[in-house]
XYZ file of C-alpha atoms in Angstrom:
611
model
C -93.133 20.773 -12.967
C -90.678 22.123 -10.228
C -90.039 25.738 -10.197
C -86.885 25.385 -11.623
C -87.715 23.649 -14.316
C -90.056 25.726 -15.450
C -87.628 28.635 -14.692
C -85.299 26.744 -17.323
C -87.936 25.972 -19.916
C -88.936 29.803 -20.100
C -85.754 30.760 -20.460
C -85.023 28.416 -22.858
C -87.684 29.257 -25.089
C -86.986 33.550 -24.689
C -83.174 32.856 -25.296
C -84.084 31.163 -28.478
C -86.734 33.297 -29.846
C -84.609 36.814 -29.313
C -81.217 35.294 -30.674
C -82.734 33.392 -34.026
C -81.704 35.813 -36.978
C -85.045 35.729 -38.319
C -85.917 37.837 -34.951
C -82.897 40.033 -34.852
C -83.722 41.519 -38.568
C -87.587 42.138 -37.827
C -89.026 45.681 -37.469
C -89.494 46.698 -33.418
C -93.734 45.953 -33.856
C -93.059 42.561 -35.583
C -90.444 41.674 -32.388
C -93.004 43.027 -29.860
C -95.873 40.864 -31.480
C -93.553 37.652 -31.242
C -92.756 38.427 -27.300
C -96.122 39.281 -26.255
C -97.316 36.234 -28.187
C -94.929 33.749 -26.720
C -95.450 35.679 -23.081
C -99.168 35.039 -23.699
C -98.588 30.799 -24.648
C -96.021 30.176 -22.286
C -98.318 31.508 -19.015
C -101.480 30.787 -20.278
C -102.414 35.084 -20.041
C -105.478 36.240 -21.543
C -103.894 39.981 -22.405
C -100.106 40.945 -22.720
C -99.132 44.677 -23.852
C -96.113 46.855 -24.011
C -96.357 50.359 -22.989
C -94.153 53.333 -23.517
C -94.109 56.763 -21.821
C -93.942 59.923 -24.047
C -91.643 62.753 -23.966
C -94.146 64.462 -21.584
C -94.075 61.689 -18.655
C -97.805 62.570 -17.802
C -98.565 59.142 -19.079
C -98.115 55.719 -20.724
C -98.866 54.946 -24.391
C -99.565 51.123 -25.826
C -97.555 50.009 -28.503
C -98.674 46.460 -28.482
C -101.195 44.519 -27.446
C -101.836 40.530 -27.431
C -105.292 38.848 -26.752
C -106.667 35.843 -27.801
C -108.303 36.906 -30.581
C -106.477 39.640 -32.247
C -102.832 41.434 -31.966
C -102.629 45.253 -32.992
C -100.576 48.196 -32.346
C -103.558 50.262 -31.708
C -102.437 53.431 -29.318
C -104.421 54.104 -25.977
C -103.293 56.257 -23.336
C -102.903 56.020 -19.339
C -103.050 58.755 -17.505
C -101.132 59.490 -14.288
C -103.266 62.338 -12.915
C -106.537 60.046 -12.764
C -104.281 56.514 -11.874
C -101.833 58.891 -9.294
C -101.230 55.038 -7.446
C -101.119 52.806 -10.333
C -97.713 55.620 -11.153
C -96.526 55.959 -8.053
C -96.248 52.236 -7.282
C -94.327 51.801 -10.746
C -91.427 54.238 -10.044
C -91.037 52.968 -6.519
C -92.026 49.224 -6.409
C -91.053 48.491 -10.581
C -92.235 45.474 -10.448
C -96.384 45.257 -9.493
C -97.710 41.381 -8.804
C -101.180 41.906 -8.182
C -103.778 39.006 -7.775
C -106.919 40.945 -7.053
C -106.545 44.225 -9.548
C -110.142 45.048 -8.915
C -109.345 46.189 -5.595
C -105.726 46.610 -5.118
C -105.058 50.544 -3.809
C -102.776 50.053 -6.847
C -104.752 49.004 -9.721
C -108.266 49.706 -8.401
C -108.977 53.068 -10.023
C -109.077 50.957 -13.364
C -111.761 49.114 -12.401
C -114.829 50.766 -13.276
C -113.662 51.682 -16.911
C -111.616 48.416 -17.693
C -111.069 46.228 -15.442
C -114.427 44.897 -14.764
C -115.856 45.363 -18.507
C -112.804 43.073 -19.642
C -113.469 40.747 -16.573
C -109.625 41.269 -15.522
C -108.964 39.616 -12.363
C -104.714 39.819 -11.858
C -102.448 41.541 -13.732
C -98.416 40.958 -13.516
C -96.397 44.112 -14.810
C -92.697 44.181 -15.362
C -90.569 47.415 -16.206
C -88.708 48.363 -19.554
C -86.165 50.863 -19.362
C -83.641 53.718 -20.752
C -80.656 52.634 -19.372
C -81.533 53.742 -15.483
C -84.897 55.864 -16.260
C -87.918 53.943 -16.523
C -89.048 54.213 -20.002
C -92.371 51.774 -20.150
C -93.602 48.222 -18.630
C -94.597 45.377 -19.860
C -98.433 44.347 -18.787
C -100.305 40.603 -18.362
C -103.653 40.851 -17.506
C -105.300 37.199 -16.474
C -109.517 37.034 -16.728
C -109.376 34.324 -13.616
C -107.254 34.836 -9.771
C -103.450 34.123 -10.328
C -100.611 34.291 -8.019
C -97.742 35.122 -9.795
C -94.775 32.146 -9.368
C -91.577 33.472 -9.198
C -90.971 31.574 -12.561
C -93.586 33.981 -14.073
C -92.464 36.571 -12.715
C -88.872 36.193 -13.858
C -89.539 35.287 -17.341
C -92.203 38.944 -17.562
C -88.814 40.457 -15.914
C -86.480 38.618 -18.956
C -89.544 39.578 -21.547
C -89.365 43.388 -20.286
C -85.274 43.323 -20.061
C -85.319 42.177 -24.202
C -87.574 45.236 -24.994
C -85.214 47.345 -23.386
C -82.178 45.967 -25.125
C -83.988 46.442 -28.032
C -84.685 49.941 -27.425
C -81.115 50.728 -26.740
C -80.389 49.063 -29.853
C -82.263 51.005 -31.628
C -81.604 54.351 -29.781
C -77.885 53.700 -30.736
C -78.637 52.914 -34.654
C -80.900 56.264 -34.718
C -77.398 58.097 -32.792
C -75.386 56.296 -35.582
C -78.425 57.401 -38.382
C -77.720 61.063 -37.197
C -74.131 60.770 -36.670
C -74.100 59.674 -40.489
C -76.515 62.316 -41.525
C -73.895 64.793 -40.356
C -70.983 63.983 -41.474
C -72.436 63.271 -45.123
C -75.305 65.499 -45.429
C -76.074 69.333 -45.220
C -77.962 70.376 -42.274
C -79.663 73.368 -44.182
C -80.425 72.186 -47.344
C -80.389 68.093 -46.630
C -78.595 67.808 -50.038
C -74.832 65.795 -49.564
C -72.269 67.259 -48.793
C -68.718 68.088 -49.484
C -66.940 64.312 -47.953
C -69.954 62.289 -50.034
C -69.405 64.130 -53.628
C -66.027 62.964 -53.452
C -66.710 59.677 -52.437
C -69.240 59.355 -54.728
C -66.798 60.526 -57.310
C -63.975 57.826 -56.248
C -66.703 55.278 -56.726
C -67.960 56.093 -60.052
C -63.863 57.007 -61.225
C -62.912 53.589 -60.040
C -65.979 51.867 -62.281
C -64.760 53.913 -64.822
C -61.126 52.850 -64.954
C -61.806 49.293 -64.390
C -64.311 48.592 -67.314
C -62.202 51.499 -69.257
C -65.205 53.112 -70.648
C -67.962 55.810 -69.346
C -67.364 59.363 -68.152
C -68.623 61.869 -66.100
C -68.378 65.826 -65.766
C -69.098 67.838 -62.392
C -70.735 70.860 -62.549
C -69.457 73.429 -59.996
C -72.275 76.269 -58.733
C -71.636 79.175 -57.065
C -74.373 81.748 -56.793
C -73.982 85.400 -57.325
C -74.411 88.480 -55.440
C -75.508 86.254 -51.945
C -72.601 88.116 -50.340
C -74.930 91.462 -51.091
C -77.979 89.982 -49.955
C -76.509 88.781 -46.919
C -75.044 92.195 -46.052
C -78.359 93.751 -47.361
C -81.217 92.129 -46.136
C -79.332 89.515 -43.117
C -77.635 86.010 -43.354
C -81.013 84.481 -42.066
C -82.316 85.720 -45.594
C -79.524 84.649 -46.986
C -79.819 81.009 -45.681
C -83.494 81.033 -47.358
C -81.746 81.900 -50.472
C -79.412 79.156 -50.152
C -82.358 76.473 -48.956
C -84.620 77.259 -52.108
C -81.783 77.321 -54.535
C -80.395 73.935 -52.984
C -84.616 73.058 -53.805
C -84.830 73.947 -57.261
C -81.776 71.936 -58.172
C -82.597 68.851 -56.039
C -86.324 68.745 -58.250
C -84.723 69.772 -61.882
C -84.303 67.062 -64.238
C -81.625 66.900 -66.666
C -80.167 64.072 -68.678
C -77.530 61.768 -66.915
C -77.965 63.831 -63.356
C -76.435 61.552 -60.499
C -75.665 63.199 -57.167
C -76.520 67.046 -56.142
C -74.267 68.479 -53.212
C -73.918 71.418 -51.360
C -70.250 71.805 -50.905
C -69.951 75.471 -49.217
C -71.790 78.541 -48.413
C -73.232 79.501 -51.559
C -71.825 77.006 -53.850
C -72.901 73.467 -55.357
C -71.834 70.355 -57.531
C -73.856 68.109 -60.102
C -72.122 65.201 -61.288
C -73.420 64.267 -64.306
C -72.567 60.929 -66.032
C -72.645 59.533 -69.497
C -74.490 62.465 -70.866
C -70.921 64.302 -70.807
C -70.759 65.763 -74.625
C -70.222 69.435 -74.820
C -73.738 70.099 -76.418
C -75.344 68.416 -73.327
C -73.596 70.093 -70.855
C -74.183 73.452 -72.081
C -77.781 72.723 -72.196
C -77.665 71.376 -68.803
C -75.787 74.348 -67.610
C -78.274 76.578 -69.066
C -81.366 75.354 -67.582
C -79.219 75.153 -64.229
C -78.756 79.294 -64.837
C -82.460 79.615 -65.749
C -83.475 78.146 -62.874
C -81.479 79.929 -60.391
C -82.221 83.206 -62.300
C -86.012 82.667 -61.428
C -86.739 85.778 -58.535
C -87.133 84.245 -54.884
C -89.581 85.556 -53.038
C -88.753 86.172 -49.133
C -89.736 88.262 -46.618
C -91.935 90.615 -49.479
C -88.943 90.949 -51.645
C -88.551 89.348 -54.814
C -84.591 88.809 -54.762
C -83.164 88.037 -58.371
C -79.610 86.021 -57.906
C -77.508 84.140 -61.010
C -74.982 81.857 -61.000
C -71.545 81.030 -62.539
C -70.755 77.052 -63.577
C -67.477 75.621 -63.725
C -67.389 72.596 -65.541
C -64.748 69.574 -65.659
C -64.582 65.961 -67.283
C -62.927 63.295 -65.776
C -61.479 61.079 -68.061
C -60.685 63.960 -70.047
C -59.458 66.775 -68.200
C -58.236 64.909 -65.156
C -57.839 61.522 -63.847
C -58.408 61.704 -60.067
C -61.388 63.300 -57.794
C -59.396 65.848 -56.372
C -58.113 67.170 -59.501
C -61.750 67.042 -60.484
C -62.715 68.939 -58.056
C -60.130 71.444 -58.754
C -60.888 71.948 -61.880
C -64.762 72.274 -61.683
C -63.766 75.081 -59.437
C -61.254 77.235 -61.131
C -63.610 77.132 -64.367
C -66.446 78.623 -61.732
C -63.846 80.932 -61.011
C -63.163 82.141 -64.555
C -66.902 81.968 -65.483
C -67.012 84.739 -62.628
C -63.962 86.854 -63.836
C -65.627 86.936 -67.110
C -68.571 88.529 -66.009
C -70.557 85.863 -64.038
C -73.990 84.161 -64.575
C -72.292 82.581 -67.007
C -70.774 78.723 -67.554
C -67.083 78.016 -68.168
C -65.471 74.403 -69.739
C -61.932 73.622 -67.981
C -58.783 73.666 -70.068
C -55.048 73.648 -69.331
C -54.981 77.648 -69.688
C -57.534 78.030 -66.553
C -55.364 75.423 -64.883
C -52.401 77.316 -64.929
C -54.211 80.383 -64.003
C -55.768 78.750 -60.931
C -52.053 76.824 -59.848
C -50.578 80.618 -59.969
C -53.455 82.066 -58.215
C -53.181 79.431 -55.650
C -49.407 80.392 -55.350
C -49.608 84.053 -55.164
C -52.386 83.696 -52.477
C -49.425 81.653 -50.276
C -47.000 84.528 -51.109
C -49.275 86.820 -49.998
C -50.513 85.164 -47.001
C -46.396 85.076 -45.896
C -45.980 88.898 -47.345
C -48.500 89.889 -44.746
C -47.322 87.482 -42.030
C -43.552 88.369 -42.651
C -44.365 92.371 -43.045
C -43.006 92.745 -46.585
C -45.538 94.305 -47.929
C -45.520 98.111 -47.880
C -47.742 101.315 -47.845
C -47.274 104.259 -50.085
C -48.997 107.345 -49.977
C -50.593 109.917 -52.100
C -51.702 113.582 -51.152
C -54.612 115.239 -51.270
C -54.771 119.082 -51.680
C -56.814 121.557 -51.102
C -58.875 123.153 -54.015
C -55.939 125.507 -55.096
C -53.960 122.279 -55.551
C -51.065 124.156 -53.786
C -51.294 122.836 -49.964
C -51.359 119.303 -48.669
C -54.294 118.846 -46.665
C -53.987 115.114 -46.177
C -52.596 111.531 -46.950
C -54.356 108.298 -48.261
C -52.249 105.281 -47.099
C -51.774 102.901 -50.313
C -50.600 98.904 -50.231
C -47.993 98.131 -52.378
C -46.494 94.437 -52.656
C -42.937 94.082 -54.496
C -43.264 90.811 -55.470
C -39.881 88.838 -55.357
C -39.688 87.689 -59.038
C -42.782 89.543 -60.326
C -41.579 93.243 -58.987
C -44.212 96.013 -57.848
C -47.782 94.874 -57.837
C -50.431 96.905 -57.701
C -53.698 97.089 -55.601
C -55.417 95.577 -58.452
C -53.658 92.692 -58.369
C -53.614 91.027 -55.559
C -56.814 92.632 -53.426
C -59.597 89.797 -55.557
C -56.906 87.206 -54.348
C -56.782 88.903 -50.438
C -60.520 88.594 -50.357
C -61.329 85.556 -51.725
C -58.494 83.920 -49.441
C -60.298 85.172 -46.553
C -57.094 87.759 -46.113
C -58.785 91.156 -45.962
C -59.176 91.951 -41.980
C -55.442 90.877 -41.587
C -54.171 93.149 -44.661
C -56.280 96.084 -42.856
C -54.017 95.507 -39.389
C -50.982 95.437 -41.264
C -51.627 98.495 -42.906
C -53.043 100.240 -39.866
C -49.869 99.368 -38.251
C -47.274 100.601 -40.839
C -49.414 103.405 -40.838
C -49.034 103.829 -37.183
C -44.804 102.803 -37.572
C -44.600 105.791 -40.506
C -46.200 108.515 -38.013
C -44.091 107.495 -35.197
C -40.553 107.796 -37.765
C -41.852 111.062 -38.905
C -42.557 112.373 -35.290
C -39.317 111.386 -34.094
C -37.921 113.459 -36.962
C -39.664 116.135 -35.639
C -42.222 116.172 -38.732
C -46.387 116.074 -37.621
C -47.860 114.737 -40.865
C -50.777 115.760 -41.821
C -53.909 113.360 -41.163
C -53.664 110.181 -42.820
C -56.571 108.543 -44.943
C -56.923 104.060 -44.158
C -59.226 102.437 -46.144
C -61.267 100.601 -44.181
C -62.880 96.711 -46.352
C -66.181 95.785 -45.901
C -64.890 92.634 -43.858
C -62.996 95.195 -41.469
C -66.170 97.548 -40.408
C -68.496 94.348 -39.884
C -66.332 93.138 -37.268
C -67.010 94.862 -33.547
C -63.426 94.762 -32.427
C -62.223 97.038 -34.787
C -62.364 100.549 -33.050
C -60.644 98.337 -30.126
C -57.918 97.102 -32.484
C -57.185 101.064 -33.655
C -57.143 102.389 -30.029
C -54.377 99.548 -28.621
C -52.392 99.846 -32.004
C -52.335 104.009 -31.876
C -51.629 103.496 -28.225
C -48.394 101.129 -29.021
C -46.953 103.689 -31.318
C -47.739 106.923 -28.907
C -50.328 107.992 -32.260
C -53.351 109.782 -31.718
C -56.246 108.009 -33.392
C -57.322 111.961 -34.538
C -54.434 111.335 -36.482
C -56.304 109.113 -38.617
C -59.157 109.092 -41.513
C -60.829 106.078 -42.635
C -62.269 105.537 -46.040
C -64.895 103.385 -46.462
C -66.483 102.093 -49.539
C -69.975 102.737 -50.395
C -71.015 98.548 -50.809
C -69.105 98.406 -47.208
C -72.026 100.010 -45.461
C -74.560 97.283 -46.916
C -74.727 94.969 -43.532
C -76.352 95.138 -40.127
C -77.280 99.068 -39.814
C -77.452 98.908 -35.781
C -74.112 97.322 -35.656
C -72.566 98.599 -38.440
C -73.373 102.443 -36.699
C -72.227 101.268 -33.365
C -68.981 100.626 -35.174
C -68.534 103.985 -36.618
C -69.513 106.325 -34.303
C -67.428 104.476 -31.546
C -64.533 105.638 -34.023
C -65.530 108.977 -34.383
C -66.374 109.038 -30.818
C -62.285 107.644 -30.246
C -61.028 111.099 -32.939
C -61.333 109.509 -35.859
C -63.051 110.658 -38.551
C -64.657 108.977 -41.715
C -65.036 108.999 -45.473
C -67.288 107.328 -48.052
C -64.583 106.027 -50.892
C -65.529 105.566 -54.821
C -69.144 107.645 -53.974
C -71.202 107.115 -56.902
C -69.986 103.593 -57.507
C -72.158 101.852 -54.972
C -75.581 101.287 -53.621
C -76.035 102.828 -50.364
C -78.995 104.835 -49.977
C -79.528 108.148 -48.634
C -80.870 107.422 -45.449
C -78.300 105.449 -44.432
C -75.438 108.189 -45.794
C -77.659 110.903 -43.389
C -77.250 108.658 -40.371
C -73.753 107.406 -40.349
C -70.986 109.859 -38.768
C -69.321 110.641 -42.108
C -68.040 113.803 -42.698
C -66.124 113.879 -46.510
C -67.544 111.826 -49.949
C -64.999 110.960 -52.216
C -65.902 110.832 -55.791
C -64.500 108.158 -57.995
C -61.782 108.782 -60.887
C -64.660 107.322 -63.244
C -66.600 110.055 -63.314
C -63.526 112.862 -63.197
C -61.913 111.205 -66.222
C -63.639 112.971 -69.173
C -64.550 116.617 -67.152
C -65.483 118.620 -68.253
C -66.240 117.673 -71.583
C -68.655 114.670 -71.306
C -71.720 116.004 -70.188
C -73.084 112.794 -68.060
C -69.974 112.937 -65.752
C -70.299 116.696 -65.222
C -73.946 116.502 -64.137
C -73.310 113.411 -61.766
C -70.267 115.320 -60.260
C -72.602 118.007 -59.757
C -75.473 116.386 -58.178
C -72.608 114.789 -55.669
C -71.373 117.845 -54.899
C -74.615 119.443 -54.480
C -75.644 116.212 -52.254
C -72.802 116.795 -49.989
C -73.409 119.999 -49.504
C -76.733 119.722 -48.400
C -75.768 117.057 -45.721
C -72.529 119.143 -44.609
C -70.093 117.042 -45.754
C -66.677 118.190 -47.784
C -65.613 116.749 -51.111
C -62.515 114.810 -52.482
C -62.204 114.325 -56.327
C -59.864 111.594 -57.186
C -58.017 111.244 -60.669
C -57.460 114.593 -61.275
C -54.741 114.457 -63.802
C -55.047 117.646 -65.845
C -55.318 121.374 -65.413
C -58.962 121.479 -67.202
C -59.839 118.899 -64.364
C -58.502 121.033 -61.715
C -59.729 124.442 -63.217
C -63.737 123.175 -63.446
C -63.877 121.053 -60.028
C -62.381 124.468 -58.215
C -65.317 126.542 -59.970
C -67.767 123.756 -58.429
C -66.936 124.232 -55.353
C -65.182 121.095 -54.494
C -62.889 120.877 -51.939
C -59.879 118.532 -52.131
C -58.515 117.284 -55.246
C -56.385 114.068 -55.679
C -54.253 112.909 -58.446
C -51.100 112.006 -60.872
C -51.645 115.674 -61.885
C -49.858 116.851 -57.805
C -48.648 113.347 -57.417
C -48.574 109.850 -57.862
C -48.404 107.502 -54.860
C -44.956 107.345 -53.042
C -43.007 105.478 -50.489
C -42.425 106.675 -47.401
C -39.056 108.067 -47.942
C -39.970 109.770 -51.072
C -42.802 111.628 -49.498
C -40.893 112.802 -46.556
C -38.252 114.326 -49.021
C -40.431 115.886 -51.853
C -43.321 117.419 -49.306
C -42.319 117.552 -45.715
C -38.796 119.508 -44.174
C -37.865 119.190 -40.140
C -39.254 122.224 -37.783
């Protein structure tokens, strides 16, 4: 048969092996055994086998081989450092026709170990490739002399060519496999995410509507306390907590359980179908709490966390996925308010709470934004109550329709919309604005206490931030205190030191606010630059008469004293208050008994006259 017919006929039979269906759907080692095969009938080859190279490159791996007797995917390995030719030829010459193997400078160093036990006489090999990098070859091995037509060796070439299509092919599908796994999946706990609960939820709400019967309630999970652990103990902790969690609810069983997701940091949804009655779901939600409330072990602690559900029924409560969604999570959120580890059922009264949460949090975030908010201040006097020592800067918020608001209600909102490090520069800044008014009135206020929120002190730009806004408004940062809360002073210690003493080191100097309300440990209170404690009103309230607040006030008195730091007492709203703290020895008092908080105007004409 002329060469080009032959040319023709192996082409033929290649183009209709690797375009039939039945081809295209097999798995890679079923496609590789039908190539090799037809390779091995076509030109009449005693051995054909497809090698790969490893990550490594110090070698080349089978992953098929064809003989006349058998087919297997049996791996053996080829070494470049004792075959340094064999290599060498394949990277520069790609394609090796070689009728004498036995003693080719190419091929020869098989011999002894192969070539002649097998009775191999020419071999024909053909390279397979990663788009330009050569990723394997294709291999016919003949027992009798052949020289290679250029048929042959075009058809080994086409064989080689499909093998690498196919391993683009499927190089792409694993790129589109991973591309998929991250955009529906969590990379930390492997559970779905946030984008496949809800389209999981559109799927089974559509069913639902269409055959206009079934139901199905999502559980929102958030667990508690992780924000302490992560401040405690590290976020890598932290993650662990969130990986074994996200395991114990992926293996518990409970009736009607459909799809488990991890949706945020430390928060999760089980839909739940069918089994949707209330009795269920508070069983559910129970063993859910149990099983979170089990102690983790990591890193030799046993850390004990608990969780708050939110659940919602859709039909029922709601009618689409994101209203679903909505109202799974503002019954989380009123589980928490109500004391947490704890499961909450949605109704129309937690809906309207959530909507007007949601709207203050908007009226806040343009308060701050549009500086309407304002700062207030109260004194604090020395322990004769007659001289004012200081200033702690307050945030007010006179809401358009709802009037004054108080700290109270609207901080929770601040920090759980993320708000809390921009509420600290505004009030640092109107701060600042105040001192510069009062200075230009010839006035030098005394120095002024900021408090300081945990998500303020964690952040390494903040002595930065103080120096450039005290330097806008000519104020020396001496002028300043900052107050810092006890569960502030839970995170990094290295960091978290570097912070403060760079804003002592600036003038500054530093409090710890609400002492005795916390969890910070003496160690830690001995090696951070603080130089006053402030006690909290809680424990002022009932001196002197109830004899557990006197002997805690006493024992933080005494405390501070032994590491040289002064005392504040706030809530001191009676003369018996004032009388028995100044026989203690403390030394500034603060209170509605000297003063409640006032605007800035106020305080300038009740405590301070021009020089």
């Amino acid at each position: 048969m002329p060469d080009t017919d032959t040319f023709v006929t192996f082409h033929k039979a290649l183009t209709k092996l690797s375009h039939s269906s039945a081809f295209v759907d097999k798995k890679r080692l079923q496609k590789l055994a039908d190539l090799t095969a037809l390779c091995a009938q076509l030109l009449d080859v005693d051995r054909v086998s497809v090698w790969q190279f490893p990550e490594e490159r110090d070698r080349i791996e089978s992953e098929w081989l064809h003989t006349a007797d058998t087919a297997s995917g049996n791996k053996s390995s080829l070494y470049q450092s004792g075959n340094p030719e064999y290599f060498s030829a394949l990277e520069t010459e790609r394609v090796l026709s070689v009728h004498d193997a036995q003693n080719d400078p190419r091929t020869r160093a098989f011999t002894p170990g192969y070539l002649a036990p097998l009775n191999i006489i020419s071999m024909l090999d053909a390279p397979v490739f990663d788009g330009a990098r050569l990723s394997g070859v294709v291999c016919l091995e003949s027992t009798h002399r052949r020289q290679w037509t250029l048929p042959e060796i075009s058809f080994v070439v086409a064989i080689a060519d499909t093998i690498s299509l196919i391993n683009t092919y499927e190089a792409w599908l694993d790129s589109q496999r991973a591309l998929e796994y991250a955009t529906r999946y969590d990379s930390l706990t492997g559970l779905s995410n946030i984008d496949s609960l809800r389209s999981r939820i559109d799927h089974l709400a559509g069913k639902i509507e269409r055959r206009g019967l079934g139901s199905l309630a999502l559980i929102w999970i958030d667990v508690d306390r992780l924000k302490s652990i992560n401040d405690g103990l590290g976020p890598q902790v932290g993650d662990n907590v969130i990986a074994e969690v996200g395991r114990r609810l992926k293996k518990l069983s409970v009736p009607g359980k459909d799809l488990l997701a991890r949706i945020a940091g430390d928060e999760y949804a089980l839909i739940v179908r069918n089994h949707t009655m209330r009795d269920s779901l508070e069983l559910t939600a129970s063993r859910i709490r149990r099983e979170i409330n089990k102690p983790i072990r990591l890193t030799g602690h046993a850390i004990n966390v608990g969780a708050s559900l939110g659940i919602c029924h859709l039909p029922g409560d709601c009618q689409t996925t994101g209203d679903l969604l909505r109202g799974a999570e503002a019954a989380m959120y009123n589980a928490k308010q109500r004391g947490r580890d704890q499961a909450c059922f949605f109704d129309s009264s937690i809906q309207t709470t959530a909507r007007s949460r949601f709207a203050l949090e908007n009226e806040l975030r343009a308060a701050i934004s549009h500086h309407t908010l304002d700062v207030f201040y109260q004194p604090i006097l020395n322990a004769s109550g007659l001289k004012v020592e200081s200033l702690e800067a307050l945030v007010r918020w006179q809401h358009p329709q709802r009037g004054w608001l108080s700290p109270i209600e609207f901080l929770g909102i601040a920090r759980n919309g993320g708000l809390m490090y921009t509420l600290g520069e505004f009030m640092l800044r109107r701060v600042c604005e105040h001192w510069q008014q009062a200075r230009n009135r010839g006035i030098t206020l005394p120095e002024i206490s900021v408090n300081l929120a945990a998500e303020q002190v964690s952040v390494p730009e903040l002595p930065s931030l103080i120096r450039g806004t005290c330097r806008e408004y000519s104020v020396p940062v001496r002028a300043l205190h900052f107050e810092v809360t006890e569960d502030s002073i839970q995170g990094d210690f290295s960091s978290l030191t570097g912070i403060l003493e760079e804003l002592v080191a600036d003038g500054a100097s530093l409090s710890i606010d609400d002492f005795g309300t916390g969890y910070s440990s003496l160690s830690r209170l001995k090696s951070l630059p603080f130089s006053r404690i402030k006690i909290d009103r809680s424990f002022i309230s009932q001196l002197p008469d109830d004899e557990d607040d006197c002997a805690i006030t006493l024992s933080i008195i005494g405390l501070a004293r032994g590491l040289g730091l002064s005392v504040v007492a706030e809530g001191v709203e009676t003369k018996a208050h004032e009388q028995w703290l100044f026989d203690q020895g403390c030394n500034y008092l603060q209170g509605y008994l000297y003063s409640k908080p006032l605007p800035f105007e106020r305080l300038m004409d009740q405590y301070f006259t021009p020089l």
